[in-house]
């Protein structure tokens, strides 16, 4: 039997965007339902995952490890034509979404990121300026609790300070990498983090547990620990976990959404939600996919909002090249995350020539397989010196970059693969240009210079193959008109009066910064718009 | 060094696949019962190799054996049965009770033996538990009362 429900706001997706949006709308007293495909995790779940990871030598233990991927969307990949890289997704399904396990990097966009077409001739401009976005970035920093400092000489203007002081630099950053970067004219500065450096609104300060994915101390922001409990206190808000949205139904006139058709994943029972307003907050892959799956036989036969043929186009993700150093002397302990980054290559240089990128440095990252270099660097004249290898482990450090990509990728429905509901999965093809590959190449040039400056004993090259950054964006871009995107600057889908989007899929272009802070800012801005407020 | 970088990506796949396999039931988080703890000869060989390659000395044999047992349980399937011959042969070269060997001569090994030994070493020294042990870091996930350890010069 089909269960029916009527609400004011139906929000699909219980990640950071949907949860923050709901947390702002909830005060109005209007009835809100949040549909989340995954489940609600408990603190016991976190403890158990960490314990089992340690016991079973599973350094990659994660929240969705026991989820059958075919019940959601299998990871996507493509292996065809020119300069296509395999693309995979590390999103999470669950109340809290991917922010359940994110690293908490809260870097802002720089002003130029929003005007790349005008300034540099690639990508797409945002229909917003940085000045328009800035108050919402600040609001998001306060809402989430971001530790940061004004020590970044490359930063775009900010109207107020961070709500918490930055985490102190690690020994390695302060004494080794920072001076090495300065020798090359690069300033290393603090990294804004959604990890409390001091107690913040009931959250502990970071206790250096060094297992940030599960954050035993609770210092790192996670929606399910901060905003979800507040929402659960509200009588006008329902968070339905294990409920999967399957499609949106369009009115006969094609001007509105009249229902969301969902299914309870545990027993397969259908659920129909009618609402005055629908918001898709399903992340960079599932948001465009849902618009495609909701194609009707009328005006939207190619997907909702696809008035100008833009749905699925402009898919983007970062690239994450890495290098490894044997610094030649002990690098000290790790807090669990990088304390120093540099925006140098976001704010200097000609972006027409080389994509912008952020650099991160740290004593070797916990999950990074340094055993590869440690082993190969310990073999000489056919002798593997295990003694040397063991001595070298405390000397290892890693340097990573998060690089901007032009955004020529395409997201479409896969004709050959369906999920366990029988719906086509998303297929992503990342088409990299020669320009896209110049930033990893630049890191490759820089690494030996940094190695020399720090007196390192050895340094690896940059991977010939490239890792995606797991920041899918751009496939439902906001634009001033349908020939430039799928939704307008207020995130309303073109042609549909009561359907809004909020996720990184609405980014016309993604700079080198991780997208989470910007997603949060857009969610807060959308909440204000829906409530008829034009400003904070 | 680019050759090793190609390996890095493949290696990461292996590590992640290993973890995924564990999560869907190829392994189990329950320790073997005493009755089940009888290792096959190939598993014994793998265990010997882990003890010999690892960082633990005889004074830490309990810790070493605990790790080696878990390695055989959870990661053994990556090496056995496909590389059983190489594992047996490598273990056969070890002196009885070998732990924390200082060096290994790769020169007189077959290509397969060398590959298996190298990969096993790479994997072993990529595990957080092993790295933290060597670096004298508190266990992964344990909150530190004294959180400024990371800003201090290494001892």
XYZ file of C-alpha atoms in Angstrom:
691
model
C 0.000 0.000 0.000
C 1.330 3.386 -0.943
C 1.992 5.746 1.920
C 1.203 9.382 1.181
C 2.450 12.519 2.825
C 1.998 16.238 2.246
C 4.540 18.816 3.381
C 5.572 22.353 2.628
C 9.130 21.447 1.719
C 10.311 18.101 0.408
C 14.103 17.936 0.476
C 15.728 14.954 -1.214
C 19.160 14.268 0.194
C 20.280 14.336 3.815
C 23.807 15.562 3.219
C 25.270 18.855 4.331
C 23.245 20.866 1.794
C 19.867 19.358 2.634
C 20.458 19.371 6.372
C 21.661 22.974 6.513
C 18.803 24.083 4.289
C 16.287 22.344 6.530
C 17.886 23.722 9.669
C 17.267 27.251 8.417
C 13.769 26.595 7.081
C 12.679 24.763 10.215
C 12.283 27.918 12.292
C 9.398 28.993 10.065
C 7.302 26.178 11.475
C 6.533 24.894 8.004
C 6.350 21.166 7.541
C 9.546 19.687 6.134
C 10.505 16.185 5.127
C 14.038 15.095 4.282
C 14.391 11.913 2.272
C 17.706 10.138 2.657
C 18.605 7.007 0.759
C 21.070 5.831 3.396
C 20.692 5.276 7.074
C 21.233 7.227 10.263
C 24.564 6.303 11.801
C 25.058 6.233 15.548
C 28.095 6.895 17.699
C 28.218 3.163 18.361
C 28.411 2.621 14.593
C 31.420 4.926 14.417
C 33.152 3.211 17.297
C 32.448 -0.161 15.756
C 33.754 0.840 12.330
C 36.982 2.131 13.822
C 37.426 -0.916 16.020
C 36.780 -3.333 13.204
C 39.067 -1.357 10.907
C 41.917 -1.653 13.391
C 41.255 -5.318 14.036
C 41.012 -6.263 10.381
C 43.876 -4.041 9.157
C 41.314 -2.148 7.130
C 42.859 1.303 6.839
C 40.096 2.280 4.419
C 37.174 1.393 6.673
C 34.262 3.638 5.827
C 30.597 4.257 6.466
C 29.165 2.522 3.421
C 31.361 -0.565 3.557
C 28.415 -2.814 4.241
C 26.222 -1.252 1.568
C 25.604 -3.225 -1.559
C 26.693 -0.792 -4.255
C 24.230 -2.193 -6.736
C 21.440 -1.050 -4.444
C 22.548 2.508 -4.997
C 24.552 3.469 -8.016
C 27.589 1.449 -8.926
C 30.740 3.431 -9.257
C 31.009 4.776 -12.717
C 33.867 4.652 -15.102
C 34.642 5.331 -18.680
C 37.438 4.098 -20.853
C 37.140 5.556 -24.268
C 38.402 8.183 -26.709
C 40.838 10.952 -26.080
C 42.095 11.866 -22.656
C 39.385 10.165 -20.695
C 40.269 9.098 -17.189
C 38.549 6.547 -15.084
C 36.267 8.384 -12.727
C 35.066 6.994 -9.446
C 32.954 8.362 -6.679
C 33.469 8.318 -2.933
C 30.169 9.831 -1.932
C 28.366 8.391 1.032
C 24.720 7.544 1.457
C 23.504 8.232 4.956
C 22.143 11.054 7.090
C 25.023 13.495 6.870
C 26.020 12.432 3.377
C 29.594 12.671 2.247
C 30.263 15.115 5.092
C 30.112 12.073 7.366
C 33.672 11.307 6.343
C 34.993 14.475 4.739
C 38.333 15.972 5.681
C 36.778 19.259 6.660
C 38.784 21.522 4.378
C 36.820 24.755 4.185
C 38.744 26.793 1.648
C 36.776 29.514 -0.076
C 36.714 30.147 -3.792
C 38.861 33.049 -4.936
C 37.195 35.871 -6.812
C 38.521 34.797 -10.198
C 37.050 31.297 -9.841
C 33.619 32.764 -10.486
C 34.623 34.576 -13.672
C 36.928 32.201 -15.519
C 35.193 32.579 -18.877
C 35.391 36.358 -18.815
C 38.885 36.573 -17.393
C 40.612 33.567 -18.924
C 38.431 32.208 -21.695
C 37.653 28.730 -20.330
C 34.843 27.129 -18.345
C 31.674 28.974 -17.401
C 31.144 32.121 -15.363
C 28.982 32.055 -12.283
C 25.901 34.277 -12.409
C 27.004 35.524 -8.975
C 29.977 37.605 -7.995
C 32.270 36.768 -5.139
C 30.981 39.852 -3.326
C 27.437 38.466 -3.518
C 28.542 35.070 -2.290
C 30.878 36.268 0.470
C 28.301 36.928 3.230
C 26.979 33.410 2.757
C 30.461 31.934 2.910
C 30.975 33.722 6.206
C 27.607 32.529 7.485
C 28.485 28.966 6.514
C 31.819 29.201 8.337
C 29.970 30.219 11.487
C 27.224 27.656 11.091
C 29.661 24.810 10.568
C 32.384 26.085 12.857
C 35.550 26.683 10.877
C 38.989 27.157 12.389
C 41.131 29.498 10.344
C 43.410 32.471 10.295
C 43.943 35.629 8.281
C 47.497 34.540 7.441
C 46.694 33.697 3.802
C 48.168 36.414 1.602
C 46.437 34.981 -1.468
C 42.905 34.985 -0.049
C 40.071 36.965 -1.537
C 38.469 39.548 0.775
C 36.462 38.446 3.765
C 34.094 40.607 5.764
C 34.869 39.139 9.165
C 37.237 36.768 10.899
C 36.928 33.005 11.261
C 34.845 31.862 14.201
C 37.787 29.913 15.636
C 41.568 30.288 15.535
C 43.481 28.096 13.108
C 45.152 24.893 14.198
C 48.779 25.472 14.991
C 51.267 24.378 12.338
C 52.780 20.962 12.791
C 56.503 20.663 13.449
C 56.982 19.523 9.869
C 55.075 22.445 8.407
C 56.706 25.005 10.673
C 60.297 23.818 10.511
C 60.652 21.942 7.244
C 58.030 22.512 4.566
C 57.215 26.126 5.363
C 60.844 27.269 5.045
C 61.302 25.147 1.901
C 58.307 26.805 0.271
C 59.493 30.248 1.314
C 62.825 29.545 -0.361
C 60.859 29.182 -3.602
C 58.812 32.317 -2.991
C 55.706 30.410 -1.886
C 53.862 31.220 1.319
C 52.433 28.313 3.260
C 49.501 29.353 5.405
C 46.909 27.823 7.667
C 44.216 25.574 6.282
C 40.609 26.482 7.166
C 39.061 23.402 8.743
C 35.661 22.369 9.992
C 37.512 20.910 12.952
C 37.263 22.722 16.239
C 40.544 24.159 17.452
C 38.797 25.284 20.648
C 35.487 24.110 22.112
C 32.747 25.376 19.800
C 28.993 25.248 20.367
C 29.178 22.050 22.367
C 31.844 20.411 20.231
C 35.123 19.292 21.728
C 38.336 20.761 20.440
C 40.403 18.384 18.312
C 42.083 15.742 20.459
C 44.453 14.466 17.774
C 42.885 11.027 17.511
C 44.251 10.867 13.939
C 41.247 8.976 12.619
C 39.336 11.947 11.254
C 36.935 9.908 9.136
C 35.284 8.778 12.356
C 36.433 11.722 14.501
C 36.212 10.041 17.911
C 36.363 13.400 19.715
C 33.509 14.959 17.736
C 35.628 18.016 16.907
C 35.072 17.721 13.165
C 31.762 18.987 11.902
C 29.406 16.310 10.739
C 25.775 17.186 9.964
C 24.456 14.185 11.855
C 26.215 15.307 15.020
C 25.413 19.010 14.900
C 22.342 19.985 12.917
C 20.448 16.702 12.675
C 19.916 16.416 16.455
C 18.485 19.942 16.404
C 16.169 19.033 13.532
C 15.076 15.903 15.320
C 13.796 18.109 18.139
C 11.495 19.953 15.749
C 7.944 18.648 15.490
C 7.583 20.105 11.995
C 10.596 18.229 10.562
C 10.796 14.571 9.577
C 14.011 12.931 8.489
C 13.204 9.703 6.702
C 16.286 7.547 6.342
C 16.417 4.456 4.159
C 14.019 6.163 1.767
C 15.134 6.451 -1.825
C 13.669 9.030 -4.170
C 13.001 7.334 -7.477
C 11.488 10.104 -9.583
C 9.713 13.428 -9.569
C 6.331 13.764 -11.220
C 5.611 16.822 -13.333
C 2.185 18.454 -13.603
C 0.406 18.020 -16.906
C 1.146 21.638 -17.797
C 4.804 21.020 -17.215
C 5.257 23.989 -14.943
C 5.494 22.347 -11.511
C 6.457 19.216 -9.673
C 3.402 17.631 -8.111
C 4.885 14.616 -6.354
C 8.039 12.835 -5.320
C 7.865 9.076 -5.720
C 10.084 7.297 -3.252
C 10.590 3.835 -1.850
C 11.529 2.543 1.552
C 14.671 0.567 0.876
C 14.187 -1.891 3.716
C 10.810 -3.267 2.660
C 10.240 -1.822 -0.806
C 7.106 0.032 0.271
C 6.311 3.014 -1.969
C 5.942 6.487 -0.583
C 4.465 9.497 -2.377
C 5.174 12.987 -1.121
C 3.299 16.020 -2.328
C 4.723 19.392 -1.431
C 4.594 23.061 -2.224
C 8.294 23.099 -2.887
C 10.791 20.387 -3.804
C 14.548 20.632 -3.400
C 17.078 18.171 -4.751
C 20.174 18.144 -2.545
C 21.562 14.840 -3.679
C 25.138 15.677 -4.552
C 27.038 16.105 -7.768
C 26.006 12.815 -9.350
C 22.575 11.929 -8.034
C 21.109 15.414 -8.500
C 21.574 15.463 -12.285
C 20.722 11.782 -12.452
C 17.391 12.402 -10.715
C 16.521 15.120 -13.227
C 17.282 12.634 -15.982
C 15.349 9.789 -14.360
C 12.367 12.125 -13.992
C 12.144 12.821 -17.714
C 8.543 12.848 -18.823
C 6.957 12.359 -22.210
C 6.295 16.050 -22.651
C 8.391 19.145 -22.369
C 11.050 17.368 -20.342
C 11.617 14.234 -22.357
C 15.376 14.808 -22.029
C 15.275 15.468 -18.319
C 13.836 18.090 -16.016
C 15.324 21.519 -16.502
C 17.005 20.478 -19.683
C 15.479 23.328 -21.606
C 18.737 24.375 -23.176
C 20.375 20.983 -23.516
C 22.735 21.662 -20.614
C 21.789 18.863 -18.223
C 24.814 16.650 -17.602
C 27.205 18.943 -19.431
C 30.166 20.645 -17.848
C 30.775 17.831 -15.363
C 33.872 18.607 -13.387
C 36.085 17.172 -10.689
C 39.458 17.976 -9.237
C 42.592 16.019 -9.892
C 44.738 15.006 -6.934
C 48.379 14.399 -7.857
C 50.729 13.390 -5.056
C 54.421 13.140 -4.403
C 56.247 11.490 -1.541
C 59.394 12.713 0.170
C 61.975 10.977 2.279
C 62.871 14.178 4.071
C 66.105 12.717 5.392
C 65.269 13.449 9.022
C 62.258 12.738 11.248
C 59.247 14.839 10.327
C 57.395 14.579 13.631
C 53.835 13.603 14.368
C 50.690 14.256 12.456
C 47.619 15.881 13.898
C 45.559 13.682 11.606
C 45.156 16.310 8.916
C 47.246 18.884 7.117
C 47.778 22.116 8.999
C 49.458 24.035 6.179
C 48.308 24.611 2.644
C 49.240 27.132 0.009
C 46.974 29.050 -2.325
C 50.016 30.418 -4.117
C 49.116 28.776 -7.406
C 45.522 29.959 -7.190
C 46.453 33.611 -7.035
C 49.665 33.856 -9.032
C 50.560 32.793 -12.514
C 48.551 32.915 -15.698
C 45.527 30.664 -15.530
C 45.331 30.655 -19.297
C 48.576 28.711 -19.214
C 48.189 26.509 -16.143
C 45.173 25.583 -14.022
C 45.141 26.872 -10.479
C 45.838 24.466 -7.650
C 46.098 24.184 -3.884
C 49.067 22.451 -2.286
C 48.855 20.430 0.945
C 51.796 19.122 2.868
C 52.056 16.870 5.882
C 53.917 14.044 7.495
C 52.818 11.094 5.370
C 49.058 10.822 5.274
C 47.704 7.890 7.204
C 45.989 6.228 4.294
C 48.785 6.872 1.812
C 50.722 3.734 0.819
C 54.207 5.015 1.592
C 55.379 1.415 1.852
C 55.788 1.492 -1.919
C 58.436 4.186 -2.014
C 59.897 3.133 1.339
C 60.509 -0.331 -0.084
C 61.802 0.667 -3.495
C 64.135 3.281 -1.969
C 65.547 0.643 0.382
C 66.759 -1.640 -2.402
C 70.322 -1.197 -3.532
C 72.523 -3.648 -5.418
C 69.888 -6.364 -5.143
C 69.757 -6.026 -1.347
C 66.520 -4.999 0.355
C 67.602 -3.288 3.559
C 64.700 -3.676 5.942
C 66.693 -1.859 8.591
C 66.951 1.193 6.328
C 63.306 0.886 5.428
C 62.223 0.950 9.068
C 64.436 3.911 9.790
C 62.985 5.789 6.841
C 59.301 5.526 7.811
C 59.383 8.410 10.350
C 61.049 10.564 7.689
C 58.265 10.364 5.136
C 56.099 13.283 4.099
C 53.595 13.814 1.334
C 52.740 16.759 -0.843
C 49.396 16.758 -2.594
C 47.713 19.172 -4.935
C 44.062 19.725 -5.700
C 43.941 21.042 -9.217
C 41.326 22.924 -11.157
C 39.887 21.232 -14.250
C 38.235 22.973 -17.160
C 35.041 20.929 -16.968
C 34.510 19.205 -20.281
C 33.065 16.117 -18.651
C 29.656 14.637 -19.361
C 27.256 12.876 -17.021
C 24.559 10.770 -18.636
C 22.423 7.745 -17.918
C 24.080 4.440 -18.644
C 22.101 2.387 -21.146
C 23.747 -0.819 -20.033
C 23.828 -0.718 -16.241
C 20.922 -0.352 -13.842
C 20.724 -0.143 -10.074
C 18.778 -2.611 -7.986
C 15.594 -0.589 -8.603
C 16.014 -1.062 -12.346
C 16.977 2.559 -12.965
C 19.950 3.415 -15.179
C 23.024 4.441 -13.233
C 24.970 7.589 -13.965
C 27.858 7.298 -16.374
C 30.547 9.925 -16.121
C 33.135 10.655 -18.736
C 35.909 13.000 -17.663
C 37.437 14.502 -20.753
C 40.714 16.061 -19.767
C 42.375 18.653 -21.925
C 46.104 19.228 -22.286
C 45.569 22.321 -20.158
C 44.029 20.229 -17.370
C 47.202 18.170 -17.207
C 49.509 21.115 -16.811
C 48.861 21.560 -13.091
C 49.965 18.018 -12.179
C 52.962 18.577 -14.444
C 53.711 21.799 -12.575
C 53.651 19.923 -9.282
C 56.076 17.453 -10.826
C 58.454 20.321 -11.610
C 58.042 21.822 -8.184
C 58.588 18.660 -6.126
C 62.336 18.256 -6.761
C 62.852 21.962 -6.090
C 61.068 21.634 -2.759
C 63.026 18.468 -2.031
C 66.275 20.304 -2.584
C 65.139 23.254 -0.485
C 64.282 21.002 2.460
C 67.358 18.827 2.039
C 65.286 15.723 1.315
C 66.974 12.412 0.677
C 64.523 11.338 -2.003
C 61.367 12.397 -3.787
C 58.945 10.500 -5.960
C 57.502 11.680 -9.235
C 53.899 12.673 -9.759
C 51.632 9.837 -10.739
C 51.430 9.363 -14.473
C 47.819 8.387 -13.986
C 45.649 10.883 -12.177
C 43.387 10.443 -9.186
C 40.013 12.190 -9.196
C 39.250 14.465 -6.286
C 35.802 12.999 -5.578
C 34.228 16.425 -5.900
C 31.728 15.880 -8.713
C 30.265 19.167 -9.842
C 28.831 21.140 -12.705
C 26.232 18.845 -14.296
C 23.240 21.043 -13.355
C 24.905 24.444 -13.503
C 23.263 27.662 -12.440
C 23.049 30.255 -15.172
C 21.144 33.353 -16.186
C 19.386 31.514 -18.999
C 18.655 27.918 -20.017
C 21.283 27.946 -22.737
C 23.930 28.213 -20.026
C 22.667 25.800 -17.403
C 19.836 24.010 -15.668
C 18.852 26.357 -12.830
C 18.752 30.098 -12.336
C 20.924 32.097 -9.914
C 18.395 31.357 -7.134
C 18.805 27.656 -7.928
C 15.271 27.262 -9.303
C 15.165 24.785 -12.147
C 14.353 26.417 -15.456
C 10.733 25.895 -16.455
C 9.577 24.489 -13.119
C 8.186 26.885 -10.541
C 8.692 24.802 -7.420
C 11.829 22.756 -7.996
C 15.191 23.887 -6.626
C 18.645 22.343 -6.572
C 21.446 22.703 -4.054
C 24.636 20.736 -4.430
C 27.992 21.112 -6.129
C 26.240 20.124 -9.326
C 25.041 23.732 -9.574
C 28.583 25.115 -9.772
C 29.154 26.553 -13.250
C 32.847 26.145 -12.567
C 34.830 24.737 -9.660
C 38.072 26.361 -8.656
C 40.835 24.461 -6.900
C 39.164 24.617 -3.493
C 37.140 21.720 -2.088
C 33.464 22.495 -2.666
C 31.894 21.900 0.750
C 31.973 25.430 2.129
C 30.480 26.794 -1.082
C 27.747 24.141 -1.047
C 26.908 25.126 2.522
C 26.865 28.814 1.585
C 24.480 28.127 -1.294
C 22.203 26.125 1.010
C 21.984 29.019 3.464
C 21.378 31.449 0.606
C 18.634 29.229 -0.817
C 16.943 29.010 2.580
C 16.837 32.788 2.772
C 15.461 33.004 -0.757
C 12.721 30.470 -0.058
C 11.776 32.393 3.058
C 11.615 35.620 1.077
C 14.755 37.125 2.557
C 17.211 38.657 0.149
C 20.061 39.011 2.626
C 21.295 37.691 5.931
C 60.612 7.297 -10.153
C 57.563 7.303 -12.360
C 57.633 3.552 -12.599
C 56.811 3.247 -8.927
C 54.029 5.788 -9.293
C 52.161 3.524 -11.636
C 52.497 0.862 -9.005
C 51.125 3.247 -6.424
C 47.754 3.550 -8.113
C 47.495 -0.173 -8.661
C 48.605 -0.754 -5.104
C 45.971 1.585 -3.750
C 43.379 -0.359 -5.702
C 44.600 -3.562 -4.096
C 44.459 -2.097 -0.616
C 40.997 -0.690 -1.149
C 39.756 -3.879 -2.779
C 41.128 -5.775 0.165
C 39.176 -3.547 2.506
C 36.010 -3.876 0.440
C 36.380 -7.626 0.455
C 36.653 -7.631 4.186
C 33.586 -5.510 4.522
C 31.334 -7.733 2.475
C 32.239 -10.859 4.297
C 35.370 -12.295 2.723
C 36.908 -11.797 6.113
C 35.390 -11.554 9.512
C 36.021 -9.417 12.527
C 35.678 -12.386 14.789
C 38.996 -13.922 15.728
C 39.420 -17.543 14.900
C 38.556 -19.956 17.648
C 41.397 -22.017 19.023
C 40.134 -24.975 17.048
C 40.103 -22.974 13.823
C 43.474 -21.417 14.450
C 45.275 -24.372 12.948
C 46.940 -22.754 9.989
C 47.551 -24.543 6.761
C 51.210 -25.000 5.790
C 50.895 -22.167 3.276
C 49.359 -19.873 5.865
C 52.154 -20.800 8.265
C 54.663 -19.830 5.600
C 52.976 -16.489 5.063
C 52.904 -15.889 8.799
C 56.624 -16.640 9.060
C 57.339 -14.172 6.287
C 55.333 -11.416 7.955
C 57.206 -11.937 11.206
C 60.544 -11.874 9.424
C 59.821 -8.784 7.339
C 58.014 -6.832 10.042
C 59.538 -4.371 12.494
C 58.920 -6.287 15.715
C 61.840 -7.819 17.601
C 61.686 -10.929 19.738
C 60.923 -8.892 22.840
C 57.650 -7.903 21.189
C 56.781 -11.312 19.882
C 53.272 -11.245 21.316
C 52.464 -8.054 19.443
C 54.117 -9.410 16.318
C 52.217 -12.677 16.407
C 48.946 -10.886 16.982
C 49.562 -8.799 13.879
C 50.747 -11.751 11.812
C 47.673 -13.773 12.751
C 45.403 -10.956 11.674
C 47.377 -10.456 8.498
C 46.955 -14.092 7.545
C 43.265 -13.949 8.403
C 42.394 -10.739 6.620
C 45.011 -10.230 3.941
C 46.182 -13.778 3.376
C 43.743 -14.218 0.514
C 45.643 -11.699 -1.506
C 48.692 -14.019 -1.574
C 47.155 -17.450 -1.154
C 46.621 -19.657 -2.988
C 47.852 -17.849 -6.102
C 51.385 -17.235 -4.834
C 51.595 -20.221 -2.526
C 54.674 -21.643 -4.215
C 56.625 -18.414 -3.908
C 55.481 -17.917 -0.316
C 56.586 -21.434 0.647
C 59.902 -20.998 -1.088
C 60.570 -17.623 0.546
C 59.616 -18.908 3.987
C 61.853 -21.902 3.457
C 64.869 -19.626 3.194
C 64.238 -18.098 6.606
C 66.063 -19.249 9.714
C 63.733 -20.643 12.412
C 61.986 -17.927 14.430
C 63.252 -15.107 12.212
C 61.967 -11.681 13.217
C 62.792 -8.161 12.069
C 65.404 -9.216 9.543
C 67.896 -6.490 8.722
C 68.249 -7.235 5.039
C 67.293 -9.668 2.310
C 69.280 -10.583 -0.777
C 66.960 -10.361 -3.756
C 69.639 -11.399 -6.202
C 69.100 -15.116 -6.158
C 65.312 -15.072 -6.183
C 63.026 -15.988 -9.026
C 61.047 -13.171 -10.596
C 57.881 -14.319 -8.854
C 59.552 -14.642 -5.467
C 60.983 -11.189 -5.799
C 57.629 -9.715 -6.811
C 55.801 -11.376 -3.956
C 58.395 -10.357 -1.396
C 58.454 -6.773 -2.632
C 54.692 -6.465 -2.673
C 54.358 -8.023 0.752
C 56.913 -5.562 2.119
C 55.193 -2.624 0.451
C 51.859 -3.647 1.899
C 53.215 -4.358 5.349
C 54.878 -0.978 5.674
C 51.849 0.859 4.324
C 49.572 -0.330 7.116
C 48.832 2.399 9.614
C 49.374 0.020 12.507
C 52.902 -0.811 11.366
C 53.819 2.776 10.564
C 52.508 4.084 13.864
C 54.365 1.355 15.700
C 57.645 2.282 14.034
C 57.091 5.998 14.586
C 56.098 5.365 18.223
C 52.731 6.997 17.560
C 49.826 6.205 19.887
C 47.344 3.796 18.274
C 45.153 5.059 15.466
C 41.931 6.537 16.766
C 43.059 6.994 20.353
C 42.363 10.556 21.449
C 45.390 12.226 22.942
C 45.029 14.216 26.089
C 48.112 16.132 25.046
C 47.156 17.285 21.597
C 50.212 19.423 20.945
C 52.422 16.413 20.295
C 52.292 17.178 16.589
C 53.893 20.586 16.977
C 56.857 19.303 18.944
C 60.230 18.404 17.490
C 60.615 14.635 17.146
C 62.602 13.036 19.916
